[in-house]
């Protein structure tokens, strides 16, 4: 008798006499519908089964009474005590939802794994996914999630069998499904290319990619001949993807080389033109002991050192030579150099020794076999090799080249021997020049005293200073007493800034004459300048300029003051007003000739008037300046001013000095005076905008001293302000451009000026304030 459980259609019992057998039926799973035996138990002979409900078997006894018997497969109740046994019982009964509840209680990896596999076997994807989520099995979860969209039974079964690693069963399921290609895809995924090829042929599918992949697998296994066959088969087929074709061509090249067909393999590798393929082929060739061929492939693959090493090993020096400059390995370079030297190719050997930084051997060849000492000396000066220097010193002694012999002896720190050699051959200057940077204090002192005894004061003083004896150096400079000695003494004091040395030099310079050398303000100016005593330097500069001016050397005075102004500008210091006025007056006089050449007689007359008002500062040329002033004023219509200075020339002290050419003309101006003239043009003050005469440099309103234009001598105005790019003195931009267009040079510093370099100063008032 068979009774089915009315609540659970998968469970049924088979009742025979007093025995009861329990079974479970699985109609849908990855294999096929099946019945599983769960267990058996005995019942009383008088108990006849009449019904089965939820695991409870109802029996009727002989007396008519009904008795319920619980099947042994359903006895475990609720609660956590029997969770493990109940989990197994629910799995057996295919109660997977109830089993998932028990798995939550147990919560062990083993339990989740069992439940997942059982759910997959029964094709319960939802429960399998929940089990994977609870067990954090992300990999399997992702695979199962994709299977939710598969509806076909056989196709789904095939995928589940694949996940459970039942590959043959999966293949069978795939082949029976509506998508048999999945079986071939599975074998490809498993890299079982031979089986994939069989399936592809069976299913009439494209076999190209499978052939290539199979060939690669055969290559890795070492079955080169069969791999070559498959690569060749792939290349003969219709290949659409260039990348895949390259892989097959690369494999074909490797297999040809492995099987000894070097020419075909090399040609295919060159056709592919891929660095990695070159290196693969090179390693294969090296393994086959075909070293020159391997070297060529390494060279194509960019591994120059490896290629050169193989060329040298097989003595293929012709191929190795062009690679030397790209080799960093000293070992290879030396190996090549020795081979070249053995073949008497000394130039190549020397070059290789240099590249390998084997300086001693490089020097040996240059001095010996190659006879090129200049190259050897150049190498030693860069590398300072002690052994090489010894060879060079010996060579120089033998050839009489004592200058270089001294140098290389010093390079070896054999200074005593170098000194003796220098004294023997009168080469002390060379010895000193080389040794001074490496000599000890005692050696420097010894050299200094030597030069002092030879009255070579400049060298002696430099050595005294170098070895820490500046007082002795200064004393010797002053004892020397020449202009050069004083200037060097000033430079020494400027470098050291020592009060005692400064005081000693000042005491010396304030004397009128010492040892026949007159010490005017020039040296005081230089000293104060290098010490940064700009106030004292200004006084000295003015005194020097005054002396030059009294002698009529106006350009020299101008140059002296301009030079000191540049020093102050470089130190970002303001030019003192007295210095600026003196420079302005000298520049006004020098500017006259330029203005006359430009035909601007009115401006030249104004500059001469400015000079004439300070004629006492030009004692050497009073009469010529006044004559020029009269002539330019008369020419430009300033007749009243011309009469004024003509009358001055008629004084007894000046009249006798007037040349005959101008005397009558000046007398006529005085006899027949014309005292009418136009007033000087006005221009606004850049600070307060008051209209004042354009050559007036002091504003009566704001009491400001206005900068003068180096091109015209007028005062500067806003909106037309520029600077010389060299000396940085101000100039009216339009007039400055006219001057340099004709003269090509700045009228102040006489430096060549490109008009394109002249730029307008946008904020001149700030610069004026910075100079105050």
PDB file of N, CA and C in Angstrom, residues 235-292:
ATOM      1  N   UNK A 235      46.316  31.240 -38.826  1.00  0.00           N
ATOM      2  CA  UNK A 235      46.717  32.324 -39.714  1.00  0.00           C
ATOM      3  C   UNK A 235      46.174  32.142 -41.125  1.00  0.00           C
ATOM      4  N   UNK A 236      45.913  30.918 -41.525  1.00  0.00           N
ATOM      5  CA  UNK A 236      45.361  30.661 -42.857  1.00  0.00           C
ATOM      6  C   UNK A 236      43.865  30.917 -42.902  1.00  0.00           C
ATOM      7  N   UNK A 237      43.238  31.019 -41.721  1.00  0.00           N
ATOM      8  CA  UNK A 237      41.796  31.254 -41.683  1.00  0.00           C
ATOM      9  C   UNK A 237      41.512  32.747 -41.824  1.00  0.00           C
ATOM     10  N   UNK A 238      40.248  33.085 -41.888  1.00  0.00           N
ATOM     11  CA  UNK A 238      39.836  34.482 -42.025  1.00  0.00           C
ATOM     12  C   UNK A 238      39.844  35.126 -40.643  1.00  0.00           C
ATOM     13  N   UNK A 239      40.844  35.953 -40.392  1.00  0.00           N
ATOM     14  CA  UNK A 239      40.992  36.572 -39.069  1.00  0.00           C
ATOM     15  C   UNK A 239      40.584  38.033 -39.176  1.00  0.00           C
ATOM     16  N   UNK A 240      39.611  38.423 -38.380  1.00  0.00           N
ATOM     17  CA  UNK A 240      39.105  39.794 -38.472  1.00  0.00           C
ATOM     18  C   UNK A 240      39.763  40.728 -37.466  1.00  0.00           C
ATOM     19  N   UNK A 241      40.160  40.217 -36.308  1.00  0.00           N
ATOM     20  CA  UNK A 241      40.728  41.070 -35.260  1.00  0.00           C
ATOM     21  C   UNK A 241      42.243  41.093 -35.382  1.00  0.00           C
ATOM     22  N   UNK A 242      42.791  42.291 -35.605  1.00  0.00           N
ATOM     23  CA  UNK A 242      44.232  42.429 -35.811  1.00  0.00           C
ATOM     24  C   UNK A 242      45.026  42.031 -34.568  1.00  0.00           C
ATOM     25  N   UNK A 243      44.499  42.334 -33.390  1.00  0.00           N
ATOM     26  CA  UNK A 243      45.199  41.991 -32.148  1.00  0.00           C
ATOM     27  C   UNK A 243      45.394  40.486 -32.043  1.00  0.00           C
ATOM     28  N   UNK A 244      44.345  39.742 -32.313  1.00  0.00           N
ATOM     29  CA  UNK A 244      44.437  38.287 -32.227  1.00  0.00           C
ATOM     30  C   UNK A 244      45.376  37.735 -33.302  1.00  0.00           C
ATOM     31  N   UNK A 245      45.384  38.356 -34.458  1.00  0.00           N
ATOM     32  CA  UNK A 245      46.286  37.889 -35.505  1.00  0.00           C
ATOM     33  C   UNK A 245      47.735  38.077 -35.065  1.00  0.00           C
ATOM     34  N   UNK A 246      48.013  39.234 -34.410  1.00  0.00           N
ATOM     35  CA  UNK A 246      49.374  39.456 -33.919  1.00  0.00           C
ATOM     36  C   UNK A 246      49.779  38.352 -32.947  1.00  0.00           C
ATOM     37  N   UNK A 247      48.874  37.948 -32.055  1.00  0.00           N
ATOM     38  CA  UNK A 247      49.209  36.906 -31.079  1.00  0.00           C
ATOM     39  C   UNK A 247      49.576  35.607 -31.791  1.00  0.00           C
ATOM     40  N   UNK A 248      48.819  35.299 -32.841  1.00  0.00           N
ATOM     41  CA  UNK A 248      49.115  34.075 -33.591  1.00  0.00           C
ATOM     42  C   UNK A 248      50.445  34.201 -34.347  1.00  0.00           C
ATOM     43  N   UNK A 249      50.694  35.382 -34.935  1.00  0.00           N
ATOM     44  CA  UNK A 249      51.957  35.570 -35.647  1.00  0.00           C
ATOM     45  C   UNK A 249      53.143  35.486 -34.696  1.00  0.00           C
ATOM     46  N   UNK A 250      52.967  36.053 -33.480  1.00  0.00           N
ATOM     47  CA  UNK A 250      54.042  35.984 -32.491  1.00  0.00           C
ATOM     48  C   UNK A 250      54.298  34.532 -32.094  1.00  0.00           C
ATOM     49  N   UNK A 251      53.224  33.782 -31.861  1.00  0.00           N
ATOM     50  CA  UNK A 251      53.379  32.374 -31.515  1.00  0.00           C
ATOM     51  C   UNK A 251      54.016  31.585 -32.647  1.00  0.00           C
ATOM     52  N   UNK A 252      53.622  31.894 -33.885  1.00  0.00           N
ATOM     53  CA  UNK A 252      54.190  31.214 -35.043  1.00  0.00           C
ATOM     54  C   UNK A 252      55.697  31.459 -35.115  1.00  0.00           C
ATOM     55  N   UNK A 253      56.116  32.738 -34.859  1.00  0.00           N
ATOM     56  CA  UNK A 253      57.543  33.073 -34.898  1.00  0.00           C
ATOM     57  C   UNK A 253      58.302  32.300 -33.827  1.00  0.00           C
ATOM     58  N   UNK A 254      57.749  32.237 -32.631  1.00  0.00           N
ATOM     59  CA  UNK A 254      58.437  31.526 -31.538  1.00  0.00           C
ATOM     60  C   UNK A 254      58.573  30.039 -31.856  1.00  0.00           C
ATOM     61  N   UNK A 255      57.494  29.453 -32.384  1.00  0.00           N
ATOM     62  CA  UNK A 255      57.529  28.011 -32.660  1.00  0.00           C
ATOM     63  C   UNK A 255      58.496  27.679 -33.799  1.00  0.00           C
ATOM     64  N   UNK A 256      58.563  28.559 -34.800  1.00  0.00           N
ATOM     65  CA  UNK A 256      59.515  28.318 -35.887  1.00  0.00           C
ATOM     66  C   UNK A 256      60.938  28.281 -35.346  1.00  0.00           C
ATOM     67  N   UNK A 257      61.230  29.239 -34.451  1.00  0.00           N
ATOM     68  CA  UNK A 257      62.580  29.284 -33.880  1.00  0.00           C
ATOM     69  C   UNK A 257      62.827  28.058 -33.002  1.00  0.00           C
ATOM     70  N   UNK A 258      61.823  27.673 -32.225  1.00  0.00           N
ATOM     71  CA  UNK A 258      61.976  26.495 -31.363  1.00  0.00           C
ATOM     72  C   UNK A 258      62.254  25.247 -32.186  1.00  0.00           C
ATOM     73  N   UNK A 259      61.663  25.185 -33.377  1.00  0.00           N
ATOM     74  CA  UNK A 259      61.805  23.992 -34.202  1.00  0.00           C
ATOM     75  C   UNK A 259      62.953  24.107 -35.210  1.00  0.00           C
ATOM     76  N   UNK A 260      63.734  25.213 -35.118  1.00  0.00           N
ATOM     77  CA  UNK A 260      64.934  25.323 -35.940  1.00  0.00           C
ATOM     78  C   UNK A 260      64.785  26.091 -37.230  1.00  0.00           C
ATOM     79  N   UNK A 261      63.584  26.551 -37.546  1.00  0.00           N
ATOM     80  CA  UNK A 261      63.399  27.327 -38.778  1.00  0.00           C
ATOM     81  C   UNK A 261      63.651  28.801 -38.447  1.00  0.00           C
ATOM     82  N   UNK A 262      64.929  29.160 -38.297  1.00  0.00           N
ATOM     83  CA  UNK A 262      65.287  30.496 -37.793  1.00  0.00           C
ATOM     84  C   UNK A 262      64.903  31.586 -38.769  1.00  0.00           C
ATOM     85  N   UNK A 263      65.119  31.371 -40.067  1.00  0.00           N
ATOM     86  CA  UNK A 263      64.840  32.419 -41.033  1.00  0.00           C
ATOM     87  C   UNK A 263      63.366  32.803 -41.029  1.00  0.00           C
ATOM     88  N   UNK A 264      62.474  31.793 -41.073  1.00  0.00           N
ATOM     89  CA  UNK A 264      61.041  32.081 -41.096  1.00  0.00           C
ATOM     90  C   UNK A 264      60.602  32.735 -39.778  1.00  0.00           C
ATOM     91  N   UNK A 265      61.133  32.220 -38.667  1.00  0.00           N
ATOM     92  CA  UNK A 265      60.765  32.794 -37.368  1.00  0.00           C
ATOM     93  C   UNK A 265      61.230  34.231 -37.258  1.00  0.00           C
ATOM     94  N   UNK A 266      62.446  34.525 -37.711  1.00  0.00           N
ATOM     95  CA  UNK A 266      62.984  35.894 -37.635  1.00  0.00           C
ATOM     96  C   UNK A 266      62.165  36.839 -38.509  1.00  0.00           C
ATOM     97  N   UNK A 267      61.831  36.412 -39.719  1.00  0.00           N
ATOM     98  CA  UNK A 267      61.054  37.251 -40.621  1.00  0.00           C
ATOM     99  C   UNK A 267      59.691  37.588 -40.025  1.00  0.00           C
ATOM    100  N   UNK A 268      59.053  36.586 -39.411  1.00  0.00           N
ATOM    101  CA  UNK A 268      57.741  36.834 -38.814  1.00  0.00           C
ATOM    102  C   UNK A 268      57.861  37.782 -37.623  1.00  0.00           C
ATOM    103  N   UNK A 269      58.922  37.624 -36.826  1.00  0.00           N
ATOM    104  CA  UNK A 269      59.131  38.503 -35.666  1.00  0.00           C
ATOM    105  C   UNK A 269      59.346  39.944 -36.120  1.00  0.00           C
ATOM    106  N   UNK A 270      60.154  40.129 -37.172  1.00  0.00           N
ATOM    107  CA  UNK A 270      60.406  41.483 -37.681  1.00  0.00           C
ATOM    108  C   UNK A 270      59.130  42.074 -38.252  1.00  0.00           C
ATOM    109  N   UNK A 271      58.318  41.232 -38.879  1.00  0.00           N
ATOM    110  CA  UNK A 271      57.039  41.709 -39.418  1.00  0.00           C
ATOM    111  C   UNK A 271      56.120  42.201 -38.297  1.00  0.00           C
ATOM    112  N   UNK A 272      56.140  41.501 -37.175  1.00  0.00           N
ATOM    113  CA  UNK A 272      55.306  41.922 -36.030  1.00  0.00           C
ATOM    114  C   UNK A 272      55.835  43.208 -35.396  1.00  0.00           C
ATOM    115  N   UNK A 273      57.159  43.377 -35.386  1.00  0.00           N
ATOM    116  CA  UNK A 273      57.788  44.595 -34.842  1.00  0.00           C
ATOM    117  C   UNK A 273      57.293  44.911 -33.432  1.00  0.00           C
ATOM    118  N   UNK A 274      57.447  43.937 -32.540  1.00  0.00           N
ATOM    119  CA  UNK A 274      57.010  44.112 -31.156  1.00  0.00           C
ATOM    120  C   UNK A 274      58.181  43.806 -30.224  1.00  0.00           C
ATOM    121  N   UNK A 275      58.427  44.708 -29.292  1.00  0.00           N
ATOM    122  CA  UNK A 275      59.591  44.570 -28.405  1.00  0.00           C
ATOM    123  C   UNK A 275      59.540  43.280 -27.608  1.00  0.00           C
ATOM    124  N   UNK A 276      58.382  42.970 -27.037  1.00  0.00           N
ATOM    125  CA  UNK A 276      58.282  41.772 -26.204  1.00  0.00           C
ATOM    126  C   UNK A 276      58.528  40.509 -27.020  1.00  0.00           C
ATOM    127  N   UNK A 277      58.050  40.490 -28.264  1.00  0.00           N
ATOM    128  CA  UNK A 277      58.273  39.326 -29.117  1.00  0.00           C
ATOM    129  C   UNK A 277      59.759  39.168 -29.426  1.00  0.00           C
ATOM    130  N   UNK A 278      60.441  40.294 -29.683  1.00  0.00           N
ATOM    131  CA  UNK A 278      61.884  40.222 -29.922  1.00  0.00           C
ATOM    132  C   UNK A 278      62.595  39.586 -28.731  1.00  0.00           C
ATOM    133  N   UNK A 279      62.201  40.005 -27.534  1.00  0.00           N
ATOM    134  CA  UNK A 279      62.852  39.482 -26.330  1.00  0.00           C
ATOM    135  C   UNK A 279      62.525  38.005 -26.129  1.00  0.00           C
ATOM    136  N   UNK A 280      61.277  37.619 -26.419  1.00  0.00           N
ATOM    137  CA  UNK A 280      60.903  36.197 -26.309  1.00  0.00           C
ATOM    138  C   UNK A 280      61.751  35.348 -27.254  1.00  0.00           C
ATOM    139  N   UNK A 281      61.875  35.808 -28.498  1.00  0.00           N
ATOM    140  CA  UNK A 281      62.664  35.065 -29.481  1.00  0.00           C
ATOM    141  C   UNK A 281      64.140  35.028 -29.074  1.00  0.00           C
ATOM    142  N   UNK A 282      64.615  36.150 -28.508  1.00  0.00           N
ATOM    143  CA  UNK A 282      66.020  36.204 -28.085  1.00  0.00           C
ATOM    144  C   UNK A 282      66.287  35.179 -26.998  1.00  0.00           C
ATOM    145  N   UNK A 283      65.375  35.071 -26.042  1.00  0.00           N
ATOM    146  CA  UNK A 283      65.574  34.101 -24.953  1.00  0.00           C
ATOM    147  C   UNK A 283      65.554  32.666 -25.489  1.00  0.00           C
ATOM    148  N   UNK A 284      64.679  32.412 -26.465  1.00  0.00           N
ATOM    149  CA  UNK A 284      64.632  31.067 -27.059  1.00  0.00           C
ATOM    150  C   UNK A 284      65.963  30.767 -27.756  1.00  0.00           C
ATOM    151  N   UNK A 285      66.445  31.722 -28.534  1.00  0.00           N
ATOM    152  CA  UNK A 285      67.706  31.531 -29.250  1.00  0.00           C
ATOM    153  C   UNK A 285      68.875  31.358 -28.292  1.00  0.00           C
ATOM    154  N   UNK A 286      68.836  32.124 -27.197  1.00  0.00           N
ATOM    155  CA  UNK A 286      69.907  31.993 -26.197  1.00  0.00           C
ATOM    156  C   UNK A 286      69.870  30.609 -25.558  1.00  0.00           C
ATOM    157  N   UNK A 287      68.643  30.113 -25.319  1.00  0.00           N
ATOM    158  CA  UNK A 287      68.509  28.774 -24.758  1.00  0.00           C
ATOM    159  C   UNK A 287      68.996  27.701 -25.712  1.00  0.00           C
ATOM    160  N   UNK A 288      68.913  27.978 -27.018  1.00  0.00           N
ATOM    161  CA  UNK A 288      69.401  27.041 -28.031  1.00  0.00           C
ATOM    162  C   UNK A 288      70.889  27.233 -28.318  1.00  0.00           C
ATOM    163  N   UNK A 289      71.528  28.163 -27.559  1.00  0.00           N
ATOM    164  CA  UNK A 289      72.964  28.470 -27.687  1.00  0.00           C
ATOM    165  C   UNK A 289      73.296  29.104 -29.037  1.00  0.00           C
ATOM    166  N   UNK A 290      72.313  29.762 -29.648  1.00  0.00           N
ATOM    167  CA  UNK A 290      72.544  30.517 -30.880  1.00  0.00           C
ATOM    168  C   UNK A 290      72.738  31.975 -30.466  1.00  0.00           C
ATOM    169  N   UNK A 291      73.923  32.273 -29.955  1.00  0.00           N
ATOM    170  CA  UNK A 291      74.134  33.518 -29.217  1.00  0.00           C
ATOM    171  C   UNK A 291      74.149  34.747 -30.127  1.00  0.00           C
ATOM    172  N   UNK A 292      74.722  34.655 -31.289  1.00  0.00           N
ATOM    173  CA  UNK A 292      74.736  35.844 -32.158  1.00  0.00           C
ATOM    174  C   UNK A 292      73.333  36.186 -32.619  1.00  0.00           C
TER     175      UNK A 292
END
